[in-house]
PDB file of C-alpha atoms and ligand atoms in Angstrom:
ATOM      1  CA  MET A   9      51.680 -40.836 -22.791  1.00  0.00           C
ATOM      2  CA  LEU A  10      53.856 -42.321 -25.845  1.00  0.00           C
ATOM      3  CA  ASN A  11      54.855 -46.006 -25.334  1.00  0.00           C
ATOM      4  CA  SER A  12      56.264 -48.250 -27.745  1.00  0.00           C
ATOM      5  CA  THR A  13      52.708 -49.683 -29.019  1.00  0.00           C
ATOM      6  CA  VAL A  14      51.186 -46.053 -29.675  1.00  0.00           C
ATOM      7  CA  LEU A  15      55.095 -45.554 -31.170  1.00  0.00           C
ATOM      8  CA  LYS A  16      54.334 -48.348 -33.715  1.00  0.00           C
ATOM      9  CA  LEU A  17      50.972 -47.447 -34.784  1.00  0.00           C
ATOM     10  CA  ALA A  18      51.759 -44.121 -35.196  1.00  0.00           C
ATOM     11  CA  THR A  19      54.664 -44.948 -37.675  1.00  0.00           C
ATOM     12  CA  ALA A  20      52.704 -47.772 -39.287  1.00  0.00           C
ATOM     13  CA  ALA A  21      49.803 -44.972 -40.128  1.00  0.00           C
ATOM     14  CA  LEU A  22      52.743 -42.845 -41.548  1.00  0.00           C
ATOM     15  CA  LEU A  23      54.072 -45.406 -43.662  1.00  0.00           C
ATOM     16  CA  ALA A  24      50.570 -46.380 -45.020  1.00  0.00           C
ATOM     17  CA  TRP A  25      50.530 -42.668 -46.661  1.00  0.00           C
ATOM     18  CA  PRO A  26      51.177 -42.391 -50.126  1.00  0.00           C
ATOM     19  CA  ALA A  27      54.648 -41.538 -51.303  1.00  0.00           C
ATOM     20  CA  ALA A  28      55.517 -37.675 -51.075  1.00  0.00           C
ATOM     21  CA  GLY A  29      55.619 -37.626 -54.992  1.00  0.00           C
ATOM     22  CA  VAL A  30      51.916 -38.142 -55.126  1.00  0.00           C
ATOM     23  CA  LEU A  31      51.118 -35.796 -52.571  1.00  0.00           C
ATOM     24  CA  PRO A  32      50.006 -32.173 -53.113  1.00  0.00           C
ATOM     25  CA  ALA A  33      53.015 -29.750 -52.758  1.00  0.00           C
ATOM     26  CA  ALA A  34      53.800 -28.967 -48.974  1.00  0.00           C
ATOM     27  CA  LYS A  35      52.762 -25.421 -47.776  1.00  0.00           C
ATOM     28  CA  LEU A  36      55.618 -23.352 -46.107  1.00  0.00           C
ATOM     29  CA  ARG A  37      54.775 -23.271 -42.022  1.00  0.00           C
ATOM     30  CA  VAL A  38      54.783 -19.942 -41.207  1.00  0.00           C
ATOM     31  CA  VAL A  39      54.425 -18.887 -37.647  1.00  0.00           C
ATOM     32  CA  ALA A  40      53.772 -15.407 -36.625  1.00  0.00           C
ATOM     33  CA  THR A  41      54.287 -13.772 -33.291  1.00  0.00           C
ATOM     34  CA  THR A  42      51.447 -11.788 -33.340  1.00  0.00           C
ATOM     35  CA  PRO A  43      48.002 -11.414 -35.674  1.00  0.00           C
ATOM     36  CA  ASP A  44      48.949  -8.679 -37.577  1.00  0.00           C
ATOM     37  CA  LEU A  45      52.520  -9.875 -38.938  1.00  0.00           C
ATOM     38  CA  ALA A  46      50.247 -12.989 -39.548  1.00  0.00           C
ATOM     39  CA  ALA A  47      48.049 -10.965 -41.866  1.00  0.00           C
ATOM     40  CA  LEU A  48      50.423  -9.411 -43.646  1.00  0.00           C
ATOM     41  CA  ALA A  49      52.224 -12.978 -44.062  1.00  0.00           C
ATOM     42  CA  ARG A  50      49.096 -14.319 -45.813  1.00  0.00           C
ATOM     43  CA  GLU A  51      48.945 -11.309 -48.432  1.00  0.00           C
ATOM     44  CA  VAL A  52      52.531 -12.207 -49.142  1.00  0.00           C
ATOM     45  CA  GLY A  53      52.507 -15.882 -48.805  1.00  0.00           C
ATOM     46  CA  GLY A  54      48.951 -16.781 -50.511  1.00  0.00           C
ATOM     47  CA  THR A  55      48.435 -20.507 -51.308  1.00  0.00           C
ATOM     48  CA  ALA A  56      52.028 -21.226 -50.799  1.00  0.00           C
ATOM     49  CA  VAL A  57      51.908 -20.665 -46.892  1.00  0.00           C
ATOM     50  CA  ASP A  58      50.050 -22.129 -43.977  1.00  0.00           C
ATOM     51  CA  VAL A  59      50.172 -19.361 -41.155  1.00  0.00           C
ATOM     52  CA  THR A  60      49.449 -19.518 -37.672  1.00  0.00           C
ATOM     53  CA  ALA A  61      49.755 -16.407 -34.880  1.00  0.00           C
ATOM     54  CA  LEU A  62      51.260 -17.288 -31.436  1.00  0.00           C
ATOM     55  CA  ALA A  63      49.320 -14.258 -29.529  1.00  0.00           C
ATOM     56  CA  LYS A  64      45.734 -14.173 -29.704  1.00  0.00           C
ATOM     57  CA  PRO A  65      44.356 -10.822 -31.309  1.00  0.00           C
ATOM     58  CA  THR A  66      43.143  -9.434 -27.730  1.00  0.00           C
ATOM     59  CA  GLU A  67      46.166 -10.193 -26.203  1.00  0.00           C
ATOM     60  CA  ASP A  68      49.131  -7.578 -25.303  1.00  0.00           C
ATOM     61  CA  PRO A  69      52.024  -8.523 -27.557  1.00  0.00           C
ATOM     62  CA  HIS A  70      54.543  -7.565 -24.855  1.00  0.00           C
ATOM     63  CA  TYR A  71      52.840  -9.967 -22.461  1.00  0.00           C
ATOM     64  CA  VAL A  72      51.581 -13.023 -24.364  1.00  0.00           C
ATOM     65  CA  ASP A  73      50.682 -16.032 -22.328  1.00  0.00           C
ATOM     66  CA  ALA A  74      53.064 -18.921 -23.328  1.00  0.00           C
ATOM     67  CA  LYS A  75      51.846 -22.188 -23.864  1.00  0.00           C
ATOM     68  CA  PRO A  76      53.449 -25.938 -24.584  1.00  0.00           C
ATOM     69  CA  SER A  77      51.588 -25.699 -27.633  1.00  0.00           C
ATOM     70  CA  HIS A  78      53.625 -22.911 -28.532  1.00  0.00           C
ATOM     71  CA  ILE A  79      56.573 -24.993 -28.467  1.00  0.00           C
ATOM     72  CA  VAL A  80      55.113 -27.797 -30.945  1.00  0.00           C
ATOM     73  CA  THR A  81      54.084 -24.901 -33.404  1.00  0.00           C
ATOM     74  CA  LEU A  82      57.603 -23.251 -33.300  1.00  0.00           C
ATOM     75  CA  ASN A  83      59.006 -26.927 -33.537  1.00  0.00           C
ATOM     76  CA  ARG A  84      57.365 -27.816 -36.836  1.00  0.00           C
ATOM     77  CA  ALA A  85      57.577 -24.085 -38.095  1.00  0.00           C
ATOM     78  CA  ASP A  86      59.917 -23.387 -41.639  1.00  0.00           C
ATOM     79  CA  VAL A  87      59.530 -19.545 -40.921  1.00  0.00           C
ATOM     80  CA  LEU A  88      59.379 -17.397 -37.894  1.00  0.00           C
ATOM     81  CA  ILE A  89      58.143 -13.961 -38.237  1.00  0.00           C
ATOM     82  CA  GLU A  90      58.982 -11.944 -34.797  1.00  0.00           C
ATOM     83  CA  GLY A  91      58.336  -7.944 -34.669  1.00  0.00           C
ATOM     84  CA  GLY A  92      61.604  -7.751 -33.397  1.00  0.00           C
ATOM     85  CA  ALA A  93      63.058  -4.901 -31.263  1.00  0.00           C
ATOM     86  CA  GLU A  94      62.362  -6.381 -28.205  1.00  0.00           C
ATOM     87  CA  LEU A  95      58.481  -6.841 -28.704  1.00  0.00           C
ATOM     88  CA  GLU A  96      58.740 -10.422 -27.431  1.00  0.00           C
ATOM     89  CA  LEU A  97      61.374 -10.318 -25.414  1.00  0.00           C
ATOM     90  CA  GLY A  98      59.298 -11.120 -22.162  1.00  0.00           C
ATOM     91  CA  TRP A  99      57.625 -14.574 -23.530  1.00  0.00           C
ATOM     92  CA  LEU A 100      59.572 -15.761 -27.042  1.00  0.00           C
ATOM     93  CA  PRO A 101      62.913 -16.312 -26.114  1.00  0.00           C
ATOM     94  CA  PRO A 102      62.054 -19.640 -23.550  1.00  0.00           C
ATOM     95  CA  LEU A 103      59.538 -20.837 -26.157  1.00  0.00           C
ATOM     96  CA  LEU A 104      62.278 -20.573 -28.956  1.00  0.00           C
ATOM     97  CA  GLU A 105      64.994 -22.309 -26.865  1.00  0.00           C
ATOM     98  CA  SER A 106      62.463 -25.525 -26.188  1.00  0.00           C
ATOM     99  CA  SER A 107      61.390 -25.522 -29.745  1.00  0.00           C
ATOM    100  CA  ARG A 108      64.768 -26.357 -30.904  1.00  0.00           C
ATOM    101  CA  ASN A 109      64.313 -25.830 -34.657  1.00  0.00           C
ATOM    102  CA  SER A 110      67.484 -24.361 -36.371  1.00  0.00           C
ATOM    103  CA  LYS A 111      65.188 -23.547 -39.761  1.00  0.00           C
ATOM    104  CA  ILE A 112      64.212 -20.372 -37.481  1.00  0.00           C
ATOM    105  CA  ALA A 113      67.432 -19.727 -35.572  1.00  0.00           C
ATOM    106  CA  THR A 114      68.686 -16.132 -35.452  1.00  0.00           C
ATOM    107  CA  GLY A 115      70.175 -15.822 -38.866  1.00  0.00           C
ATOM    108  CA  ALA A 116      68.458 -18.294 -40.706  1.00  0.00           C
ATOM    109  CA  ALA A 117      66.591 -17.543 -43.874  1.00  0.00           C
ATOM    110  CA  GLY A 118      63.444 -18.912 -41.784  1.00  0.00           C
ATOM    111  CA  ARG A 119      63.538 -16.061 -39.189  1.00  0.00           C
ATOM    112  CA  ILE A 120      62.376 -13.055 -40.343  1.00  0.00           C
ATOM    113  CA  VAL A 121      62.820  -9.690 -38.047  1.00  0.00           C
ATOM    114  CA  ALA A 122      60.035  -7.230 -39.235  1.00  0.00           C
ATOM    115  CA  SER A 123      61.989  -4.204 -37.274  1.00  0.00           C
ATOM    116  CA  SER A 124      65.308  -4.754 -39.109  1.00  0.00           C
ATOM    117  CA  GLY A 125      63.835  -2.973 -42.091  1.00  0.00           C
ATOM    118  CA  VAL A 126      61.952  -0.207 -40.065  1.00  0.00           C
ATOM    119  CA  ARG A 127      62.983   3.534 -39.278  1.00  0.00           C
ATOM    120  CA  MET A 128      61.823   3.155 -35.629  1.00  0.00           C
ATOM    121  CA  ARG A 129      60.789   6.015 -33.674  1.00  0.00           C
ATOM    122  CA  GLU A 130      61.332   6.840 -29.898  1.00  0.00           C
ATOM    123  CA  ILE A 131      65.001   5.132 -29.312  1.00  0.00           C
ATOM    124  CA  PRO A 132      65.676   6.357 -25.788  1.00  0.00           C
ATOM    125  CA  THR A 133      68.683   7.772 -24.660  1.00  0.00           C
ATOM    126  CA  THR A 134      68.194   6.651 -20.982  1.00  0.00           C
ATOM    127  CA  PHE A 135      66.478   3.470 -20.218  1.00  0.00           C
ATOM    128  CA  ASP A 136      65.789   1.505 -16.685  1.00  0.00           C
ATOM    129  CA  ARG A 137      64.455  -2.065 -17.689  1.00  0.00           C
ATOM    130  CA  SER A 138      64.121  -2.506 -13.798  1.00  0.00           C
ATOM    131  CA  LYS A 139      61.476  -0.135 -13.510  1.00  0.00           C
ATOM    132  CA  GLY A 140      59.402  -1.873 -16.255  1.00  0.00           C
ATOM    133  CA  ASP A 141      60.297   0.112 -19.177  1.00  0.00           C
ATOM    134  CA  VAL A 142      59.654  -2.179 -22.177  1.00  0.00           C
ATOM    135  CA  HIS A 143      60.753   0.203 -25.256  1.00  0.00           C
ATOM    136  CA  ALA A 144      64.668  -0.300 -25.044  1.00  0.00           C
ATOM    137  CA  LEU A 145      65.224  -0.073 -28.500  1.00  0.00           C
ATOM    138  CA  GLY A 146      62.501   2.194 -29.814  1.00  0.00           C
ATOM    139  CA  ASN A 147      58.705   1.750 -30.579  1.00  0.00           C
ATOM    140  CA  PRO A 148      58.019  -1.671 -31.543  1.00  0.00           C
ATOM    141  CA  HIS A 149      54.228  -0.578 -32.700  1.00  0.00           C
ATOM    142  CA  PHE A 150      55.195   0.236 -36.023  1.00  0.00           C
ATOM    143  CA  LEU A 151      52.610  -1.810 -38.310  1.00  0.00           C
ATOM    144  CA  LEU A 152      49.946   0.833 -38.081  1.00  0.00           C
ATOM    145  CA  ASP A 153      51.948   3.026 -40.811  1.00  0.00           C
ATOM    146  CA  PRO A 154      51.200   1.473 -44.080  1.00  0.00           C
ATOM    147  CA  VAL A 155      54.537   2.291 -45.388  1.00  0.00           C
ATOM    148  CA  ASN A 156      55.771   0.044 -42.571  1.00  0.00           C
ATOM    149  CA  ALA A 157      53.536  -2.476 -43.656  1.00  0.00           C
ATOM    150  CA  LYS A 158      54.939  -2.147 -47.123  1.00  0.00           C
ATOM    151  CA  ILE A 159      58.725  -3.007 -45.963  1.00  0.00           C
ATOM    152  CA  ILE A 160      57.745  -5.633 -43.996  1.00  0.00           C
ATOM    153  CA  ALA A 161      55.801  -7.339 -46.847  1.00  0.00           C
ATOM    154  CA  ALA A 162      58.808  -6.875 -48.933  1.00  0.00           C
ATOM    155  CA  THR A 163      61.147  -8.382 -46.127  1.00  0.00           C
ATOM    156  CA  MET A 164      58.695 -11.551 -45.677  1.00  0.00           C
ATOM    157  CA  ALA A 165      58.603 -12.132 -49.903  1.00  0.00           C
ATOM    158  CA  ASP A 166      62.429 -11.793 -49.678  1.00  0.00           C
ATOM    159  CA  HIS A 167      62.517 -14.650 -46.951  1.00  0.00           C
ATOM    160  CA  PHE A 168      59.951 -16.749 -48.201  1.00  0.00           C
ATOM    161  CA  ALA A 169      61.715 -17.314 -51.628  1.00  0.00           C
ATOM    162  CA  LYS A 170      64.993 -18.116 -50.061  1.00  0.00           C
ATOM    163  CA  VAL A 171      63.360 -21.101 -48.096  1.00  0.00           C
ATOM    164  CA  ASP A 172      60.687 -22.042 -50.913  1.00  0.00           C
ATOM    165  CA  PRO A 173      62.623 -21.134 -54.270  1.00  0.00           C
ATOM    166  CA  LYS A 174      59.836 -22.983 -56.470  1.00  0.00           C
ATOM    167  CA  SER A 175      57.122 -20.395 -55.322  1.00  0.00           C
ATOM    168  CA  ALA A 176      59.225 -17.190 -55.593  1.00  0.00           C
ATOM    169  CA  GLU A 177      57.368 -15.746 -58.468  1.00  0.00           C
ATOM    170  CA  LEU A 178      54.216 -16.366 -56.485  1.00  0.00           C
ATOM    171  CA  PHE A 179      55.815 -14.345 -53.656  1.00  0.00           C
ATOM    172  CA  LYS A 180      56.963 -11.548 -56.120  1.00  0.00           C
ATOM    173  CA  ALA A 181      53.550 -11.421 -57.458  1.00  0.00           C
ATOM    174  CA  ASN A 182      51.665 -11.298 -54.208  1.00  0.00           C
ATOM    175  CA  LEU A 183      53.780  -8.417 -53.404  1.00  0.00           C
ATOM    176  CA  GLN A 184      53.273  -6.597 -56.265  1.00  0.00           C
ATOM    177  CA  ALA A 185      49.213  -6.632 -55.992  1.00  0.00           C
ATOM    178  CA  PHE A 186      49.801  -5.923 -52.370  1.00  0.00           C
ATOM    179  CA  ASN A 187      51.410  -2.961 -52.888  1.00  0.00           C
ATOM    180  CA  THR A 188      49.233  -1.594 -55.501  1.00  0.00           C
ATOM    181  CA  ARG A 189      46.460  -1.984 -53.331  1.00  0.00           C
ATOM    182  CA  LEU A 190      48.182  -0.625 -50.660  1.00  0.00           C
ATOM    183  CA  GLU A 191      49.055   2.274 -52.187  1.00  0.00           C
ATOM    184  CA  ALA A 192      45.603   3.106 -53.403  1.00  0.00           C
ATOM    185  CA  LYS A 193      43.960   2.412 -49.994  1.00  0.00           C
ATOM    186  CA  LEU A 194      46.797   4.763 -48.174  1.00  0.00           C
ATOM    187  CA  ALA A 195      45.858   7.675 -50.524  1.00  0.00           C
ATOM    188  CA  GLU A 196      41.903   6.962 -49.299  1.00  0.00           C
ATOM    189  CA  TRP A 197      43.000   6.752 -45.642  1.00  0.00           C
ATOM    190  CA  GLN A 198      44.764  10.180 -45.942  1.00  0.00           C
ATOM    191  CA  LYS A 199      41.712  11.723 -47.595  1.00  0.00           C
ATOM    192  CA  GLN A 200      39.682  10.419 -44.963  1.00  0.00           C
ATOM    193  CA  LEU A 201      41.625  11.946 -41.932  1.00  0.00           C
ATOM    194  CA  GLU A 202      42.934  14.911 -43.949  1.00  0.00           C
ATOM    195  CA  PRO A 203      39.965  17.247 -42.334  1.00  0.00           C
ATOM    196  CA  TYR A 204      41.358  16.470 -38.925  1.00  0.00           C
ATOM    197  CA  ARG A 205      44.929  16.956 -39.515  1.00  0.00           C
ATOM    198  CA  GLY A 206      46.681  18.103 -36.253  1.00  0.00           C
ATOM    199  CA  ALA A 207      43.877  16.616 -34.139  1.00  0.00           C
ATOM    200  CA  ARG A 208      45.108  15.980 -30.473  1.00  0.00           C
ATOM    201  CA  ILE A 209      44.639  12.474 -29.357  1.00  0.00           C
ATOM    202  CA  VAL A 210      45.761  10.810 -25.797  1.00  0.00           C
ATOM    203  CA  THR A 211      46.635   6.911 -25.889  1.00  0.00           C
ATOM    204  CA  TYR A 212      47.107   4.714 -23.236  1.00  0.00           C
ATOM    205  CA  HIS A 213      50.463   3.256 -24.010  1.00  0.00           C
ATOM    206  CA  LYS A 214      52.905   4.329 -26.847  1.00  0.00           C
ATOM    207  CA  ASP A 215      51.428   2.450 -29.356  1.00  0.00           C
ATOM    208  CA  PHE A 216      49.721   4.682 -31.995  1.00  0.00           C
ATOM    209  CA  GLY A 217      52.651   7.120 -32.587  1.00  0.00           C
ATOM    210  CA  TYR A 218      53.465   5.521 -36.175  1.00  0.00           C
ATOM    211  CA  LEU A 219      49.807   6.160 -37.168  1.00  0.00           C
ATOM    212  CA  ALA A 220      49.759   9.684 -35.895  1.00  0.00           C
ATOM    213  CA  GLU A 221      52.541  10.737 -37.716  1.00  0.00           C
ATOM    214  CA  ARG A 222      51.844   9.083 -41.067  1.00  0.00           C
ATOM    215  CA  PHE A 223      48.460  10.543 -40.758  1.00  0.00           C
ATOM    216  CA  GLY A 224      49.005  13.803 -39.206  1.00  0.00           C
ATOM    217  CA  LEU A 225      47.939  13.514 -35.513  1.00  0.00           C
ATOM    218  CA  ASN A 226      49.358  14.653 -32.520  1.00  0.00           C
ATOM    219  CA  VAL A 227      49.865  12.266 -29.547  1.00  0.00           C
ATOM    220  CA  VAL A 228      49.936  14.998 -26.532  1.00  0.00           C
ATOM    221  CA  GLU A 229      50.020  12.575 -23.450  1.00  0.00           C
ATOM    222  CA  THR A 230      50.000   8.742 -22.786  1.00  0.00           C
ATOM    223  CA  LEU A 231      48.279   7.727 -19.449  1.00  0.00           C
ATOM    224  CA  GLU A 232      51.390   5.520 -18.943  1.00  0.00           C
ATOM    225  CA  PRO A 233      53.998   7.863 -17.883  1.00  0.00           C
ATOM    226  CA  LYS A 234      56.719   5.482 -20.076  1.00  0.00           C
ATOM    227  CA  PRO A 235      55.848   2.163 -22.083  1.00  0.00           C
ATOM    228  CA  GLY A 236      55.151  -0.573 -19.665  1.00  0.00           C
ATOM    229  CA  ILE A 237      54.472   1.532 -16.496  1.00  0.00           C
ATOM    230  CA  ALA A 238      51.272   1.746 -14.859  1.00  0.00           C
ATOM    231  CA  PRO A 239      49.759   5.085 -15.101  1.00  0.00           C
ATOM    232  CA  SER A 240      50.041   6.817 -11.289  1.00  0.00           C
ATOM    233  CA  PRO A 241      47.450   9.515  -9.892  1.00  0.00           C
ATOM    234  CA  ALA A 242      50.509  12.285 -10.346  1.00  0.00           C
ATOM    235  CA  HIS A 243      50.842  11.375 -13.894  1.00  0.00           C
ATOM    236  CA  MET A 244      46.942  11.548 -14.470  1.00  0.00           C
ATOM    237  CA  THR A 245      46.926  14.744 -12.926  1.00  0.00           C
ATOM    238  CA  GLN A 246      49.439  16.053 -15.461  1.00  0.00           C
ATOM    239  CA  VAL A 247      47.756  14.216 -18.480  1.00  0.00           C
ATOM    240  CA  ILE A 248      44.543  15.979 -17.356  1.00  0.00           C
ATOM    241  CA  GLY A 249      46.025  19.455 -17.404  1.00  0.00           C
ATOM    242  CA  THR A 250      47.484  18.819 -20.740  1.00  0.00           C
ATOM    243  CA  MET A 251      44.640  17.336 -22.031  1.00  0.00           C
ATOM    244  CA  LYS A 252      42.460  20.722 -21.124  1.00  0.00           C
ATOM    245  CA  ALA A 253      45.453  23.134 -22.013  1.00  0.00           C
ATOM    246  CA  GLN A 254      45.919  21.611 -25.547  1.00  0.00           C
ATOM    247  CA  GLY A 255      41.815  20.533 -26.204  1.00  0.00           C
ATOM    248  CA  ALA A 256      42.595  16.788 -26.671  1.00  0.00           C
ATOM    249  CA  ARG A 257      39.179  15.094 -26.952  1.00  0.00           C
ATOM    250  CA  VAL A 258      40.033  11.588 -27.879  1.00  0.00           C
ATOM    251  CA  ILE A 259      41.611   8.811 -25.640  1.00  0.00           C
ATOM    252  CA  LEU A 260      42.800   5.781 -27.555  1.00  0.00           C
ATOM    253  CA  ILE A 261      42.964   2.314 -26.041  1.00  0.00           C
ATOM    254  CA  GLN A 262      43.241  -1.054 -26.985  1.00  0.00           C
ATOM    255  CA  PRO A 263      41.063  -4.245 -25.483  1.00  0.00           C
ATOM    256  CA  TYR A 264      43.598  -5.473 -23.085  1.00  0.00           C
ATOM    257  CA  GLN A 265      44.368  -1.689 -21.763  1.00  0.00           C
ATOM    258  CA  LYS A 266      42.679  -0.562 -18.330  1.00  0.00           C
ATOM    259  CA  ARG A 267      39.801   1.082 -19.630  1.00  0.00           C
ATOM    260  CA  LYS A 268      38.438   2.368 -16.114  1.00  0.00           C
ATOM    261  CA  THR A 269      41.641   4.579 -16.151  1.00  0.00           C
ATOM    262  CA  ALA A 270      40.931   6.120 -19.535  1.00  0.00           C
ATOM    263  CA  GLU A 271      37.189   6.475 -18.479  1.00  0.00           C
ATOM    264  CA  SER A 272      37.985   8.440 -15.311  1.00  0.00           C
ATOM    265  CA  VAL A 273      40.587  10.628 -17.565  1.00  0.00           C
ATOM    266  CA  ALA A 274      37.563  11.121 -20.144  1.00  0.00           C
ATOM    267  CA  ARG A 275      34.927  12.312 -17.520  1.00  0.00           C
ATOM    268  CA  GLN A 276      37.530  15.124 -16.274  1.00  0.00           C
ATOM    269  CA  THR A 277      38.323  16.279 -19.598  1.00  0.00           C
ATOM    270  CA  GLY A 278      34.966  16.267 -21.705  1.00  0.00           C
ATOM    271  CA  ALA A 279      36.700  13.583 -23.969  1.00  0.00           C
ATOM    272  CA  VAL A 280      35.552  10.310 -25.495  1.00  0.00           C
ATOM    273  CA  VAL A 281      37.117   6.937 -25.034  1.00  0.00           C
ATOM    274  CA  LEU A 282      37.841   5.064 -28.407  1.00  0.00           C
ATOM    275  CA  GLU A 283      38.858   1.521 -27.902  1.00  0.00           C
ATOM    276  CA  LEU A 284      40.548   0.117 -31.355  1.00  0.00           C
ATOM    277  CA  SER A 285      42.291  -3.104 -31.501  1.00  0.00           C
ATOM    278  CA  GLN A 286      45.776  -2.950 -33.421  1.00  0.00           C
ATOM    279  CA  GLN A 287      45.231  -6.585 -34.063  1.00  0.00           C
ATOM    280  CA  PRO A 288      43.498  -7.911 -36.841  1.00  0.00           C
ATOM    281  CA  GLY A 289      40.662 -10.556 -35.589  1.00  0.00           C
ATOM    282  CA  ALA A 290      40.027  -8.795 -32.450  1.00  0.00           C
ATOM    283  CA  ARG A 291      36.721  -7.529 -34.129  1.00  0.00           C
ATOM    284  CA  ALA A 292      34.421  -9.043 -36.337  1.00  0.00           C
ATOM    285  CA  ASN A 293      35.529  -8.278 -40.059  1.00  0.00           C
ATOM    286  CA  THR A 294      39.046  -7.128 -39.427  1.00  0.00           C
ATOM    287  CA  SER A 295      40.677 -10.270 -40.427  1.00  0.00           C
ATOM    288  CA  THR A 296      42.881  -8.713 -43.135  1.00  0.00           C
ATOM    289  CA  TYR A 297      45.306  -5.853 -42.791  1.00  0.00           C
ATOM    290  CA  PHE A 298      43.265  -3.641 -45.316  1.00  0.00           C
ATOM    291  CA  ASP A 299      40.026  -4.590 -43.178  1.00  0.00           C
ATOM    292  CA  LEU A 300      41.443  -3.499 -39.717  1.00  0.00           C
ATOM    293  CA  MET A 301      43.389  -0.177 -41.175  1.00  0.00           C
ATOM    294  CA  ASP A 302      39.633   0.687 -42.537  1.00  0.00           C
ATOM    295  CA  HIS A 303      37.890   0.111 -39.331  1.00  0.00           C
ATOM    296  CA  ILE A 304      40.710   2.115 -37.568  1.00  0.00           C
ATOM    297  CA  VAL A 305      40.725   4.961 -39.774  1.00  0.00           C
ATOM    298  CA  GLY A 306      36.900   4.962 -40.112  1.00  0.00           C
ATOM    299  CA  SER A 307      36.414   4.965 -36.195  1.00  0.00           C
ATOM    300  CA  LEU A 308      38.708   7.856 -35.737  1.00  0.00           C
ATOM    301  CA  ALA A 309      37.170   9.793 -38.596  1.00  0.00           C
ATOM    302  CA  THR A 310      34.160   9.662 -36.973  1.00  0.00           C
ATOM    303  CA  ALA A 311      35.443  10.216 -33.462  1.00  0.00           C
ATOM    304  CA  PHE A 312      37.054  13.459 -34.683  1.00  0.00           C
ATOM    305  CA  HIS A 313      33.599  14.577 -36.175  1.00  0.00           C
ATOM    306  CA  GLU A 314      31.400  13.830 -33.072  1.00  0.00           C
ATOM    307  CA  ALA A 315      34.397  15.327 -31.069  1.00  0.00           C
ATOM    308  CA  GLN A 316      34.717  18.742 -32.978  1.00  0.00           C
TER     309      GLN A 316
HETATM  310 ZN1  LIG B  16      54.998  -1.138 -26.414  1.00  0.00          ZN
END
């Protein structure tokens, strides 16, 4: 709908703004693919950044609904943070291509790939994308391990400082404060889950493995036979058998996964279904990484206590 009159009016309005020197310093425009990465970016960037997440907290990060507004957001970004390891393969590449923004091109200081510093779990030896497999480069759901959050926060601080050197000291101080708090909270979370070390759980997708490893939980089965492949009756029978044999009493799902499938398995095994979103903001009072982890650890401790 842009005609020349509208353009002239818009240009006139822009020119009517005061000169750049008298405006407050512009914040770095940071775009994260998912709300968990956005939450970490806010911790590190503080007052020097304006952070937007493309995916909603209730969306599966593998299958985000791509919108034209995402292209505009990416076009204006100074920094893009992605999970990487093909987490966003199904939706991000075409948006990036349309956004035509060299600041966030592969290899630019404004492009952060969270997986780059993380020790990846479950790198497959065989892989068939045609069957719907989605974890080609290993498991990309690594943020629920606080040690990984620390690694990624450091990567963010490094890139932010390169893109906005005048705020480098602020990013460094924010990172230090984040790390100090994280170390204290990690000890607290470990203490909370210590009584349940070795607890056997089942998850819908392979999305709680890093959390399980950090806190000594044992994921004995997943409802999906392979990441991205829908549960089948034959696989359900196998899962039910394993759960009965090993005494797994808790099934973890995220809000976008099929609750009915989990409930059917729970009925046949005497287990409980626990819905836990990994994304900040999917539930009230979980907008920061710390609030989210408090909620996850607290919910798990309650579920294990009741299942005993
Ligand atoms: Zn996945």
